[in-house]
XYZ file of C-alpha atoms in Angstrom:
98
model
C 26.079 61.121 -2.145
C 28.614 60.354 -4.900
C 31.088 59.347 -1.872
C 28.465 56.896 -0.575
C 28.054 55.476 -3.907
C 31.708 55.028 -4.662
C 31.843 53.476 -1.084
C 28.900 51.367 -2.189
C 30.470 50.308 -5.293
C 33.799 49.529 -4.072
C 32.108 47.159 -1.404
C 29.998 45.435 -3.865
C 33.302 45.203 -6.061
C 35.227 43.480 -3.012
C 31.780 41.099 -2.161
C 31.673 39.901 -6.261
C 35.939 39.193 -5.707
C 35.462 37.561 -2.610
C 32.560 35.560 -3.594
C 34.754 34.357 -6.838
C 37.679 33.493 -5.370
C 35.698 31.062 -2.410
C 34.321 29.487 -5.421
C 37.342 28.930 -6.929
C 38.500 27.548 -3.541
C 35.915 25.354 -3.240
C 36.384 23.789 -6.843
C 40.070 23.216 -6.277
C 39.317 21.323 -2.546
C 36.623 19.352 -4.422
C 38.117 18.715 -7.751
C 40.331 16.012 -6.969
C 37.644 13.603 -5.208
C 35.025 14.086 -7.342
C 36.209 11.251 -8.666
C 36.226 9.188 -5.985
C 32.566 10.230 -4.908
C 31.478 9.317 -8.534
C 32.930 5.915 -7.794
C 31.734 5.471 -4.789
C 28.157 6.114 -5.790
C 28.371 3.440 -8.331
C 30.030 0.904 -5.999
C 27.121 1.593 -3.931
C 24.717 1.363 -6.825
C 26.149 -2.101 -7.660
C 25.307 -3.470 -4.241
C 21.709 -2.164 -3.923
C 21.673 -3.832 -7.841
C 22.720 -6.755 -6.118
C 20.971 -7.022 -2.927
C 17.568 -6.887 -5.002
C 18.525 -9.444 -7.495
C 20.717 -12.250 -5.667
C 18.036 -14.575 -4.616
C 17.572 -14.887 -8.477
C 21.138 -15.632 -9.201
C 21.083 -18.628 -6.376
C 22.459 -16.068 -3.326
C 20.034 -16.617 -0.635
C 19.222 -12.528 0.584
C 16.702 -11.985 3.343
C 16.292 -8.796 2.188
C 14.197 -9.999 -0.997
C 10.873 -9.664 0.237
C 11.488 -6.058 1.254
C 12.721 -5.651 -2.357
C 10.159 -6.806 -4.719
C 8.167 -3.812 -4.777
C 11.582 -2.099 -6.403
C 11.447 -4.974 -9.237
C 9.678 -2.545 -12.019
C 12.015 0.879 -11.204
C 15.112 -1.601 -11.084
C 14.237 -3.596 -14.202
C 15.109 -0.665 -16.222
C 19.006 -0.156 -14.906
C 19.555 -4.004 -14.539
C 20.914 -3.996 -17.974
C 23.941 -1.010 -17.252
C 24.665 -2.997 -13.946
C 25.372 -6.786 -14.952
C 27.654 -5.569 -17.935
C 29.325 -3.290 -15.031
C 29.618 -6.608 -13.042
C 31.350 -8.383 -15.974
C 27.966 -10.439 -17.521
C 28.110 -9.946 -20.758
C 23.988 -11.589 -20.855
C 21.757 -11.530 -18.247
C 22.381 -13.997 -15.032
C 18.841 -14.315 -14.410
C 17.321 -17.339 -16.730
C 13.932 -16.373 -16.564
C 14.722 -12.634 -17.466
C 16.463 -11.337 -20.566
C 17.036 -7.997 -21.475
C 19.600 -8.402 -24.031
């Protein structure tokens, strides 16, 4: 019975080491790309914000009717977006956030 217990603990030890090695390998592979992924997500959000608010800035947008119901949810992030785009103040004449 002692032999089975030793084999079980050896297998458990081997599995834990293998699991740690796989986690380390995954971290090494994904580390260089995390910054790129974060930047790409930010660019995607910037494009979405532009699509939501471009008609208010004078850029015609055929999607404006579909995004109208999203405005209340997007107003909280509007200030962060326009400062990231290099606009120190809100570009919308009727909307002041700063």
